[in-house]
């Protein structure tokens, strides 16, 4: 074990919610590492505890307050042992609730919004003498102020990495807090993203997921001041030595540009998986949600994407019980699910978020109806997920090995379609890309064996 200098302080970071928060958590760890903090997996014994929060649904917010209650007790207990623990709330709850957090939980020392965390060192110094809140949504580029991760930190995080390329959203879906908590759309400049990805690749990252709340709206500044879209950015990322797999998430149907669809046909490193939330299958509800597309427009878009990449695996988010959703609206959603046959999907009960237009709508759907609809929807989603996974059995696919498996002698990785696979192998290591014959589909993982030399990869799955 490495010995750490006596001066090293410990920080525990817990991220809730989306992948952007996971990324932000890592970047905060990078900043704090420059301040002499090393990460620790548990809150016990930490000098600094940072909750990186999610505001998307009410349940997510309640989780934060429950967690803060436990951390207050820990802070009191550690103080009795002579250790001063600081509690920081970052992320979208910090942005939305601001000083209210410290009113509800006085043990919190610092509240820092998602656009202000590059100022963490100064804010922590300020918080040493008084409780501090910074939830400005400044125009200045926080990414330009963040230290890069060290090669050691990159290696510890593994061969797959998220890279935020875009933040914020201008779509204003009627249910969603994101335009208020993360602010207006912002795209990082191409050069800055490329420097980050080249650095990741140099330390062993092979698989990058470009992330943003509305990532396919990406329009960053390229060389010579030209504006680059996501497809062009991904072509450039594909040229980085070592980067074998590229994905992007989350996308809005209205921003699936022609060149982005074509990239699914032309760019071998772009994996055949697309998370493209539709939210609902009824045009009346889609209009009330301000989604800016109809169910048929979504269906036609899927047809075009499948024409470009026939084996693509699709996934979506769904909300049940949006205000005014009737039985027949809900049936439209089930029909869309059955028609598209998503490889996986997330589904949620509608949760009214203060400050969003939908929160003021009448006709809120009663909880019992919402629960019943969610169950029915999840049953259909699960049916299609299992069908997609079972269709893999007998096929040969490339698996990128990412970690040790569940049992000794096993390694675990992902198919191009983002399915988890476990294989028995003595001769491989993490980071290898191997051809695997899928032998069995479990409920959450596929199981396979290394393909022999005459077992050729299966190019296209039956859609
Ligand atoms: N209630 C329920 N689900 C929501 N989502 C966003 N806002 C809400 C809300 N108020 C879901 C959407 C989105 C995903 C990230 O969370 O489906 O795509
Ligand atoms: Fe929220 Fe996504 Fe709609 Fe933007 S596109 S408002 S992030 S649901």
mmCIF file with all atom_site columns, N, CA and C in Angstrom, residues 278-282 286 293-296 298-299 302 316 318 330-342 384:
data_model
loop_
_atom_site.group_PDB
_atom_site.id
_atom_site.type_symbol
_atom_site.label_atom_id
_atom_site.label_alt_id
_atom_site.label_comp_id
_atom_site.label_asym_id
_atom_site.label_entity_id
_atom_site.label_seq_id
_atom_site.pdbx_PDB_ins_code
_atom_site.Cartn_x
_atom_site.Cartn_y
_atom_site.Cartn_z
_atom_site.occupancy
_atom_site.B_iso_or_equiv
_atom_site.pdbx_formal_charge
_atom_site.auth_seq_id
_atom_site.auth_comp_id
_atom_site.auth_asym_id
_atom_site.auth_atom_id
_atom_site.pdbx_PDB_model_num
ATOM 1  N N  . UNK A 1 278 ? -37.907 9.605  -26.016 1.00 0.00 ? 278 UNK A N  1
ATOM 2  C CA . UNK A 1 278 ? -39.132 10.072 -26.674 1.00 0.00 ? 278 UNK A CA 1
ATOM 3  C C  . UNK A 1 278 ? -40.130 10.591 -25.639 1.00 0.00 ? 278 UNK A C  1
ATOM 4  N N  . UNK A 1 279 ? -40.078 10.074 -24.438 1.00 0.00 ? 279 UNK A N  1
ATOM 5  C CA . UNK A 1 279 ? -40.883 10.468 -23.260 1.00 0.00 ? 279 UNK A CA 1
ATOM 6  C C  . UNK A 1 279 ? -42.318 9.954  -23.292 1.00 0.00 ? 279 UNK A C  1
ATOM 7  N N  . UNK A 1 280 ? -42.984 9.995  -24.453 1.00 0.00 ? 280 UNK A N  1
ATOM 8  C CA . UNK A 1 280 ? -44.387 9.554  -24.514 1.00 0.00 ? 280 UNK A CA 1
ATOM 9  C C  . UNK A 1 280 ? -44.733 9.237  -25.957 1.00 0.00 ? 280 UNK A C  1
ATOM 10 N N  . UNK A 1 281 ? -45.841 8.497  -26.147 1.00 0.00 ? 281 UNK A N  1
ATOM 11 C CA . UNK A 1 281 ? -46.216 8.098  -27.507 1.00 0.00 ? 281 UNK A CA 1
ATOM 12 C C  . UNK A 1 281 ? -47.456 8.793  -28.030 1.00 0.00 ? 281 UNK A C  1
ATOM 13 N N  . UNK A 1 282 ? -48.021 9.701  -27.224 1.00 0.00 ? 282 UNK A N  1
ATOM 14 C CA . UNK A 1 282 ? -49.247 10.387 -27.641 1.00 0.00 ? 282 UNK A CA 1
ATOM 15 C C  . UNK A 1 282 ? -48.921 11.813 -28.086 1.00 0.00 ? 282 UNK A C  1
ATOM 16 N N  . UNK A 1 286 ? -47.209 14.783 -26.036 1.00 0.00 ? 286 UNK A N  1
ATOM 17 C CA . UNK A 1 286 ? -45.924 15.328 -26.506 1.00 0.00 ? 286 UNK A CA 1
ATOM 18 C C  . UNK A 1 286 ? -46.017 16.831 -26.704 1.00 0.00 ? 286 UNK A C  1
ATOM 19 N N  . UNK A 1 293 ? -41.838 17.494 -31.175 1.00 0.00 ? 293 UNK A N  1
ATOM 20 C CA . UNK A 1 293 ? -41.920 16.451 -32.202 1.00 0.00 ? 293 UNK A CA 1
ATOM 21 C C  . UNK A 1 293 ? -43.152 15.606 -31.925 1.00 0.00 ? 293 UNK A C  1
ATOM 22 N N  . UNK A 1 294 ? -43.657 14.943 -32.969 1.00 0.00 ? 294 UNK A N  1
ATOM 23 C CA . UNK A 1 294 ? -44.787 14.030 -32.790 1.00 0.00 ? 294 UNK A CA 1
ATOM 24 C C  . UNK A 1 294 ? -44.256 12.597 -32.689 1.00 0.00 ? 294 UNK A C  1
ATOM 25 N N  . UNK A 1 295 ? -45.169 11.681 -32.367 1.00 0.00 ? 295 UNK A N  1
ATOM 26 C CA . UNK A 1 295 ? -44.763 10.268 -32.283 1.00 0.00 ? 295 UNK A CA 1
ATOM 27 C C  . UNK A 1 295 ? -44.351 9.764  -33.665 1.00 0.00 ? 295 UNK A C  1
ATOM 28 N N  . UNK A 1 296 ? -45.076 10.173 -34.708 1.00 0.00 ? 296 UNK A N  1
ATOM 29 C CA . UNK A 1 296 ? -44.711 9.701  -36.050 1.00 0.00 ? 296 UNK A CA 1
ATOM 30 C C  . UNK A 1 296 ? -43.381 10.279 -36.515 1.00 0.00 ? 296 UNK A C  1
ATOM 31 N N  . UNK A 1 298 ? -40.938 10.852 -34.624 1.00 0.00 ? 298 UNK A N  1
ATOM 32 C CA . UNK A 1 298 ? -39.949 10.005 -33.937 1.00 0.00 ? 298 UNK A CA 1
ATOM 33 C C  . UNK A 1 298 ? -39.807 8.671  -34.666 1.00 0.00 ? 298 UNK A C  1
ATOM 34 N N  . UNK A 1 299 ? -40.942 8.063  -35.047 1.00 0.00 ? 299 UNK A N  1
ATOM 35 C CA . UNK A 1 299 ? -40.880 6.772  -35.767 1.00 0.00 ? 299 UNK A CA 1
ATOM 36 C C  . UNK A 1 299 ? -40.076 6.916  -37.062 1.00 0.00 ? 299 UNK A C  1
ATOM 37 N N  . UNK A 1 302 ? -36.413 7.147  -36.391 1.00 0.00 ? 302 UNK A N  1
ATOM 38 C CA . UNK A 1 302 ? -35.846 5.820  -36.074 1.00 0.00 ? 302 UNK A CA 1
ATOM 39 C C  . UNK A 1 302 ? -35.619 5.029  -37.377 1.00 0.00 ? 302 UNK A C  1
ATOM 40 N N  . UNK A 1 316 ? -34.551 4.627  -24.617 1.00 0.00 ? 316 UNK A N  1
ATOM 41 C CA . UNK A 1 316 ? -35.351 5.844  -24.443 1.00 0.00 ? 316 UNK A CA 1
ATOM 42 C C  . UNK A 1 316 ? -35.647 6.089  -22.968 1.00 0.00 ? 316 UNK A C  1
ATOM 43 N N  . UNK A 1 318 ? -38.986 7.401  -20.598 1.00 0.00 ? 318 UNK A N  1
ATOM 44 C CA . UNK A 1 318 ? -40.436 7.602  -20.644 1.00 0.00 ? 318 UNK A CA 1
ATOM 45 C C  . UNK A 1 318 ? -40.922 8.212  -19.337 1.00 0.00 ? 318 UNK A C  1
ATOM 46 N N  . UNK A 1 330 ? -51.857 6.818  -22.813 1.00 0.00 ? 330 UNK A N  1
ATOM 47 C CA . UNK A 1 330 ? -50.886 5.852  -22.297 1.00 0.00 ? 330 UNK A CA 1
ATOM 48 C C  . UNK A 1 330 ? -50.774 4.638  -23.224 1.00 0.00 ? 330 UNK A C  1
ATOM 49 N N  . UNK A 1 331 ? -51.913 4.209  -23.776 1.00 0.00 ? 331 UNK A N  1
ATOM 50 C CA . UNK A 1 331 ? -51.876 3.081  -24.735 1.00 0.00 ? 331 UNK A CA 1
ATOM 51 C C  . UNK A 1 331 ? -50.994 3.446  -25.935 1.00 0.00 ? 331 UNK A C  1
ATOM 52 N N  . UNK A 1 332 ? -51.031 4.722  -26.352 1.00 0.00 ? 332 UNK A N  1
ATOM 53 C CA . UNK A 1 332 ? -50.169 5.156  -27.462 1.00 0.00 ? 332 UNK A CA 1
ATOM 54 C C  . UNK A 1 332 ? -48.688 4.962  -27.113 1.00 0.00 ? 332 UNK A C  1
ATOM 55 N N  . UNK A 1 333 ? -48.360 5.211  -25.857 1.00 0.00 ? 333 UNK A N  1
ATOM 56 C CA . UNK A 1 333 ? -46.966 5.008  -25.430 1.00 0.00 ? 333 UNK A CA 1
ATOM 57 C C  . UNK A 1 333 ? -46.600 3.528  -25.514 1.00 0.00 ? 333 UNK A C  1
ATOM 58 N N  . UNK A 1 334 ? -47.490 2.669  -25.016 1.00 0.00 ? 334 UNK A N  1
ATOM 59 C CA . UNK A 1 334 ? -47.208 1.221  -25.072 1.00 0.00 ? 334 UNK A CA 1
ATOM 60 C C  . UNK A 1 334 ? -47.038 0.765  -26.522 1.00 0.00 ? 334 UNK A C  1
ATOM 61 N N  . UNK A 1 335 ? -47.872 1.311  -27.403 1.00 0.00 ? 335 UNK A N  1
ATOM 62 C CA . UNK A 1 335 ? -47.805 0.923  -28.814 1.00 0.00 ? 335 UNK A CA 1
ATOM 63 C C  . UNK A 1 335 ? -46.436 1.312  -29.402 1.00 0.00 ? 335 UNK A C  1
ATOM 64 N N  . UNK A 1 336 ? -45.997 2.519  -29.079 1.00 0.00 ? 336 UNK A N  1
ATOM 65 C CA . UNK A 1 336 ? -44.694 2.970  -29.592 1.00 0.00 ? 336 UNK A CA 1
ATOM 66 C C  . UNK A 1 336 ? -43.570 2.062  -29.075 1.00 0.00 ? 336 UNK A C  1
ATOM 67 N N  . UNK A 1 337 ? -43.659 1.703  -27.806 1.00 0.00 ? 337 UNK A N  1
ATOM 68 C CA . UNK A 1 337 ? -42.639 0.815  -27.211 1.00 0.00 ? 337 UNK A CA 1
ATOM 69 C C  . UNK A 1 337 ? -42.594 -0.501 -27.977 1.00 0.00 ? 337 UNK A C  1
ATOM 70 N N  . UNK A 1 338 ? -43.762 -1.051 -28.268 1.00 0.00 ? 338 UNK A N  1
ATOM 71 C CA . UNK A 1 338 ? -43.801 -2.337 -28.987 1.00 0.00 ? 338 UNK A CA 1
ATOM 72 C C  . UNK A 1 338 ? -43.317 -2.188 -30.423 1.00 0.00 ? 338 UNK A C  1
ATOM 73 N N  . UNK A 1 339 ? -43.628 -1.066 -31.039 1.00 0.00 ? 339 UNK A N  1
ATOM 74 C CA . UNK A 1 339 ? -43.211 -0.890 -32.435 1.00 0.00 ? 339 UNK A CA 1
ATOM 75 C C  . UNK A 1 339 ? -41.701 -0.732 -32.556 1.00 0.00 ? 339 UNK A C  1
ATOM 76 N N  . UNK A 1 340 ? -41.115 0.071  -31.681 1.00 0.00 ? 340 UNK A N  1
ATOM 77 C CA . UNK A 1 340 ? -39.672 0.345  -31.820 1.00 0.00 ? 340 UNK A CA 1
ATOM 78 C C  . UNK A 1 340 ? -38.857 -0.835 -31.293 1.00 0.00 ? 340 UNK A C  1
ATOM 79 N N  . UNK A 1 341 ? -39.322 -1.473 -30.218 1.00 0.00 ? 341 UNK A N  1
ATOM 80 C CA . UNK A 1 341 ? -38.562 -2.586 -29.644 1.00 0.00 ? 341 UNK A CA 1
ATOM 81 C C  . UNK A 1 341 ? -37.229 -2.107 -29.072 1.00 0.00 ? 341 UNK A C  1
ATOM 82 N N  . UNK A 1 342 ? -37.290 -1.232 -28.077 1.00 0.00 ? 342 UNK A N  1
ATOM 83 C CA . UNK A 1 342 ? -36.066 -0.665 -27.494 1.00 0.00 ? 342 UNK A CA 1
ATOM 84 C C  . UNK A 1 342 ? -35.233 -1.755 -26.811 1.00 0.00 ? 342 UNK A C  1
ATOM 85 N N  . UNK A 1 384 ? -38.963 -6.332 -24.080 1.00 0.00 ? 384 UNK A N  1
ATOM 86 C CA . UNK A 1 384 ? -38.129 -6.027 -25.254 1.00 0.00 ? 384 UNK A CA 1
ATOM 87 C C  . UNK A 1 384 ? -36.640 -6.109 -24.921 1.00 0.00 ? 384 UNK A C  1
#
